[in-house]
């Protein structure tokens, strides 16, 4: 892992990963899992490659949560922005 990136820059990059025209600019991300329903998974570091921004489900109104879509499978993942560990190979600082 080389260098660092600010959380603000990460959030900007996530937002820009899908243009209004539908063009995709995939990114790699690692974050720690947290779930109130599946406590066995809490604290596990997961990494995903080739992801783009996805819309959150309508029942999630929390501004600290983001959703990504894996380009290869179409699978969606939701996460808390403060649990991001790295983005495109750079350590995230806030």
Coordinates of N, CA, C and O in Angstrom, one line a residue:
X1 N 0.8 -1.2 0.0 CA 0.0 0.0 0.0 C 0.9 1.2 0.0 O 1.8 1.4 0.8
X2 N 0.7 2.1 -0.9 CA 1.5 3.3 -1.0 C 0.7 4.5 -0.9 O -0.3 4.8 -1.6
X3 N 1.1 5.4 0.1 CA 0.4 6.7 0.3 C -0.9 6.6 1.1 O -1.3 5.6 1.5
X4 N -1.4 7.8 1.2 CA -2.7 7.9 2.0 C -3.7 8.8 1.1 O -3.3 9.5 0.2
X5 N -4.9 8.7 1.5 CA -6.0 9.5 0.8 C -7.0 9.9 1.9 O -7.2 9.1 2.8
X6 N -7.5 11.1 1.8 CA -8.5 11.5 2.8 C -9.8 10.9 2.5 O -10.2 10.6 1.4
X7 N -10.6 10.8 3.6 CA -12.0 10.3 3.5 C -12.8 11.2 2.5 O -13.6 10.7 1.7
X8 N -12.6 12.5 2.6 CA -13.3 13.4 1.7 C -13.0 13.0 0.2 O -13.9 13.0 -0.6
X9 N -11.7 12.8 -0.1 CA -11.3 12.4 -1.5 C -12.0 11.1 -1.9 O -12.4 10.9 -3.0
X10 N -12.0 10.1 -0.9 CA -12.6 8.8 -1.2 C -14.1 9.0 -1.6 O -14.6 8.4 -2.6
X11 N -14.8 9.8 -0.8 CA -16.2 10.0 -1.0 C -16.5 10.6 -2.4 O -17.4 10.3 -3.1
X12 N -15.6 11.6 -2.7 CA -15.7 12.2 -4.0 C -15.5 11.2 -5.2 O -16.2 11.2 -6.1
X13 N -14.4 10.4 -5.0 CA -14.1 9.4 -6.0 C -15.3 8.4 -6.2 O -15.6 7.9 -7.3
X14 N -15.9 8.0 -5.1 CA -17.0 7.1 -5.1 C -18.2 7.7 -5.9 O -18.8 7.1 -6.8
X15 N -18.5 9.0 -5.6 CA -19.6 9.7 -6.3 C -19.3 9.8 -7.8 O -20.2 9.7 -8.6
X16 N -18.0 10.0 -8.2 CA -17.6 10.1 -9.6 C -17.5 8.8 -10.3 O -17.2 8.8 -11.5
X17 N -17.7 7.7 -9.6 CA -17.4 6.4 -10.3 C -18.5 6.0 -11.3 O -18.2 5.2 -12.2
X18 N -19.6 6.7 -11.3 CA -20.6 6.5 -12.3 C -21.0 7.9 -12.8 O -21.5 8.7 -12.0
X19 N -20.8 8.2 -14.1 CA -21.2 9.5 -14.6 C -22.7 9.5 -14.9 O -23.4 8.5 -15.0
X20 N -23.2 10.7 -15.1 CA -24.6 10.9 -15.5 C -24.9 10.2 -16.8 O -26.1 9.8 -17.1
X21 N -23.9 10.1 -17.7 CA -24.1 9.4 -19.0 C -24.0 7.8 -18.8 O -24.2 7.1 -19.7
X22 N -23.7 7.4 -17.6 CA -23.6 5.9 -17.3 C -22.2 5.3 -17.5 O -22.1 4.1 -17.3
X23 N -21.2 6.2 -17.7 CA -19.8 5.7 -17.8 C -19.3 5.3 -16.4 O -19.6 6.0 -15.5
X24 N -18.6 4.2 -16.4 CA -18.2 3.7 -15.1 C -16.7 3.8 -14.9 O -15.9 3.5 -15.9
X25 N -16.2 4.2 -13.8 CA -14.8 4.3 -13.4 C -14.6 3.5 -12.1 O -14.7 4.0 -11.0
X26 N -14.3 2.2 -12.3 CA -14.3 1.3 -11.1 C -13.1 1.6 -10.2 O -12.1 2.2 -10.6
X27 N -13.3 1.2 -8.9 CA -12.3 1.4 -7.9 C -12.2 0.2 -7.0 O -13.0 -0.7 -7.1
X28 N -11.1 0.1 -6.2 CA -10.9 -1.0 -5.3 C -11.1 -0.4 -3.9 O -10.7 0.7 -3.6
X29 N -11.7 -1.2 -3.0 CA -12.0 -0.7 -1.6 C -11.9 -1.8 -0.6 O -12.2 -3.0 -0.9
X30 N -11.4 -1.5 0.6 CA -11.4 -2.4 1.7 C -12.0 -1.7 2.9 O -11.8 -0.5 3.1
X31 N -12.9 -2.4 3.6 CA -13.5 -1.8 4.8 C -13.9 -2.9 5.8 O -13.9 -4.1 5.5
X32 N -14.1 -2.5 7.0 CA -14.4 -3.4 8.1 C -15.9 -3.6 8.2 O -16.7 -2.7 8.0
X33 N -16.3 -4.9 8.3 CA -17.8 -5.2 8.4 C -18.3 -4.8 9.8 O -17.6 -5.0 10.8
X34 N -19.6 -4.4 9.8 CA -20.3 -4.2 11.0 C -21.7 -4.5 10.8 O -22.3 -4.0 9.8
X35 N -22.3 -5.3 11.6 CA -23.7 -5.7 11.5 C -24.3 -5.9 12.9 O -23.7 -6.5 13.7
X36 N -25.5 -5.3 13.1 CA -26.2 -5.5 14.3 C -26.8 -6.9 14.4 O -27.1 -7.4 15.4
X37 N -27.1 -7.5 13.2 CA -27.8 -8.8 13.1 C -26.8 -10.0 13.1 O -27.1 -11.0 13.5
X38 N -25.6 -9.8 12.5 CA -24.6 -10.9 12.4 C -23.3 -10.5 13.1 O -22.4 -10.1 12.4
X39 N -23.3 -10.6 14.4 CA -22.2 -10.2 15.2 C -20.9 -11.0 14.9 O -19.8 -10.5 15.1
X40 N -21.0 -12.2 14.4 CA -19.9 -13.0 14.1 C -19.0 -12.4 13.0 O -17.8 -12.6 12.9
X41 N -19.6 -11.5 12.1 CA -18.9 -10.9 11.0 C -18.3 -9.6 11.4 O -17.4 -9.0 10.6
X42 N -18.6 -9.0 12.5 CA -18.1 -7.7 12.9 C -16.6 -7.7 13.0 O -16.0 -8.6 13.5
X43 N -16.0 -6.6 12.5 CA -14.5 -6.5 12.6 C -13.8 -7.1 11.5 O -12.6 -7.0 11.3
X44 N -14.4 -7.9 10.6 CA -13.8 -8.6 9.5 C -13.4 -7.6 8.4 O -14.3 -6.9 8.0
X45 N -12.2 -7.6 8.0 CA -11.8 -6.7 6.9 C -12.1 -7.4 5.6 O -11.6 -8.5 5.3
X46 N -12.8 -6.8 4.7 CA -13.2 -7.3 3.4 C -12.7 -6.4 2.3 O -12.6 -5.2 2.5
X47 N -12.3 -6.9 1.2 CA -11.8 -6.2 0.1 C -12.5 -6.5 -1.2 O -12.8 -7.7 -1.4
X48 N -12.8 -5.5 -2.0 CA -13.5 -5.7 -3.2 C -12.8 -4.9 -4.3 O -12.4 -3.8 -4.1
X49 N -12.7 -5.5 -5.5 CA -12.1 -4.9 -6.7 C -13.1 -4.6 -7.7 O -14.2 -5.3 -7.8
X50 N -12.9 -3.6 -8.5 CA -13.7 -3.2 -9.6 C -15.2 -2.9 -9.1 O -16.1 -3.6 -9.5
X51 N -15.3 -1.9 -8.3 CA -16.6 -1.5 -7.7 C -17.0 -0.1 -8.3 O -16.1 0.7 -8.6
X52 N -18.3 0.1 -8.3 CA -18.8 1.5 -8.6 C -19.9 1.8 -7.6 O -20.4 0.9 -6.9
X53 N -20.3 3.1 -7.6 CA -21.3 3.6 -6.7 C -22.6 2.9 -7.1 O -22.9 2.7 -8.2
X54 N -23.4 2.6 -6.0 CA -24.8 2.1 -6.2 C -25.7 2.9 -5.3 O -25.2 3.5 -4.3
X55 N -26.9 2.9 -5.6 CA -27.9 3.6 -4.7 C -28.2 2.8 -3.5 O -28.2 1.5 -3.5
X56 N -28.4 3.5 -2.4 CA -28.8 2.8 -1.1 C -30.2 2.3 -1.2 O -31.0 2.9 -1.9
X57 N -30.5 1.2 -0.5 CA -31.9 0.8 -0.4 C -32.8 1.9 0.2 O -32.3 2.7 1.0
X58 N -34.0 2.0 -0.2 CA -34.9 3.1 0.3 C -35.0 3.2 1.8 O -35.3 4.3 2.4
X59 N -34.8 2.1 2.5 CA -35.0 2.1 4.0 C -33.8 2.6 4.7 O -33.8 2.8 5.9
X60 N -32.7 2.9 4.0 CA -31.5 3.5 4.6 C -31.4 4.9 4.3 O -31.2 5.3 3.2
X61 N -31.5 5.8 5.4 CA -31.4 7.2 5.2 C -30.1 7.8 5.8 O -29.9 9.0 5.8
X62 N -29.3 6.9 6.4 CA -28.1 7.4 7.1 C -27.1 7.9 6.1 O -26.7 7.3 5.2
X63 N -26.6 9.2 6.3 CA -25.6 9.8 5.5 C -24.2 9.2 5.6 O -23.3 9.5 4.9
X64 N -24.0 8.4 6.7 CA -22.7 7.8 6.9 C -22.6 6.4 6.2 O -21.6 5.7 6.3
X65 N -23.6 6.0 5.5 CA -23.6 4.8 4.8 C -23.5 5.0 3.3 O -24.1 5.9 2.7
X66 N -22.8 4.1 2.6 CA -22.7 4.1 1.1 C -23.0 2.7 0.6 O -22.9 1.7 1.4
X67 N -23.2 2.6 -0.6 CA -23.5 1.3 -1.3 C -22.6 1.3 -2.5 O -22.5 2.2 -3.3
X68 N -22.1 0.1 -2.8 CA -21.3 -0.1 -4.0 C -21.8 -1.3 -4.7 O -22.5 -2.2 -4.1
X69 N -21.5 -1.4 -6.0 CA -21.9 -2.5 -6.8 C -20.6 -3.1 -7.4 O -19.8 -2.4 -7.9
X70 N -20.5 -4.4 -7.3 CA -19.4 -5.1 -7.9 C -19.6 -5.3 -9.4 O -20.6 -5.8 -9.8
X71 N -18.7 -4.7 -10.2 CA -18.9 -4.7 -11.7 C -19.1 -6.1 -12.2 O -19.9 -6.4 -13.0
X72 N -18.2 -7.0 -11.7 CA -18.2 -8.4 -12.2 C -19.5 -9.2 -12.0 O -19.9 -10.0 -12.8
X73 N -20.1 -9.0 -10.8 CA -21.2 -9.8 -10.5 C -22.6 -9.1 -10.3 O -23.6 -9.7 -10.3
X74 N -22.5 -7.7 -10.2 CA -23.7 -6.9 -9.9 C -24.1 -6.9 -8.5 O -25.1 -6.3 -8.1
X75 N -23.4 -7.6 -7.6 CA -23.7 -7.7 -6.2 C -23.5 -6.4 -5.5 O -22.6 -5.7 -5.8
X76 N -24.4 -6.1 -4.6 CA -24.3 -4.8 -3.9 C -23.8 -5.0 -2.5 O -24.2 -6.0 -1.8
X77 N -23.1 -4.1 -2.0 CA -22.5 -4.1 -0.6 C -22.8 -2.7 0.0 O -22.5 -1.7 -0.6
X78 N -23.3 -2.7 1.2 CA -23.5 -1.5 2.0 C -22.4 -1.4 3.1 O -22.0 -2.4 3.7
X79 N -21.9 -0.2 3.4 CA -20.9 -0.1 4.5 C -21.0 1.3 5.1 O -21.5 2.3 4.5
X80 N -20.4 1.5 6.3 CA -20.3 2.7 6.9 C -19.0 3.4 6.5 O -17.9 2.8 6.4
X81 N -19.1 4.7 6.1 CA -17.9 5.4 5.5 C -16.7 5.5 6.5 O -15.6 5.5 6.1
X82 N -17.0 5.4 7.8 CA -15.9 5.5 8.8 C -15.2 4.2 9.0 O -14.3 4.1 9.8
X83 N -15.7 3.1 8.4 CA -15.0 1.8 8.5 C -14.2 1.5 7.3 O -13.7 0.4 7.1
X84 N -14.0 2.5 6.3 CA -13.1 2.2 5.2 C -11.7 2.2 5.6 O -11.2 3.1 6.3
X85 N -11.0 1.2 5.2 CA -9.6 1.0 5.5 C -8.6 1.5 4.4 O -7.7 2.2 4.7
X86 N -8.9 1.1 3.2 CA -8.1 1.6 2.0 C -9.0 1.7 0.8 O -10.0 1.1 0.7
X87 N -8.4 2.6 -0.1 CA -9.1 2.9 -1.4 C -8.1 3.0 -2.5 O -7.1 3.7 -2.4
X88 N -8.2 2.1 -3.5 CA -7.3 2.1 -4.6 C -5.8 2.0 -4.1 O -4.9 2.6 -4.6
X89 N -5.6 1.1 -3.1 CA -4.3 0.8 -2.6 C -3.7 1.9 -1.7 O -2.6 1.8 -1.3
X90 N -4.5 2.9 -1.3 CA -4.0 3.9 -0.4 C -4.8 3.8 0.9 O -6.0 3.6 0.9
X91 N -4.1 4.0 2.0 CA -4.7 4.0 3.3 C -5.6 5.3 3.5 O -5.2 6.4 3.2
X92 N -6.7 5.1 4.1 CA -7.7 6.2 4.2 C -7.5 6.8 5.6 O -7.3 6.2 6.6
X93 N -7.3 8.2 5.6 CA -7.2 8.9 6.8 C -8.4 9.9 6.9 O -8.9 10.4 5.9
X94 N -8.8 10.2 8.1 CA -9.8 11.2 8.4 C -9.5 11.9 9.6 O -9.4 12.8 10.0

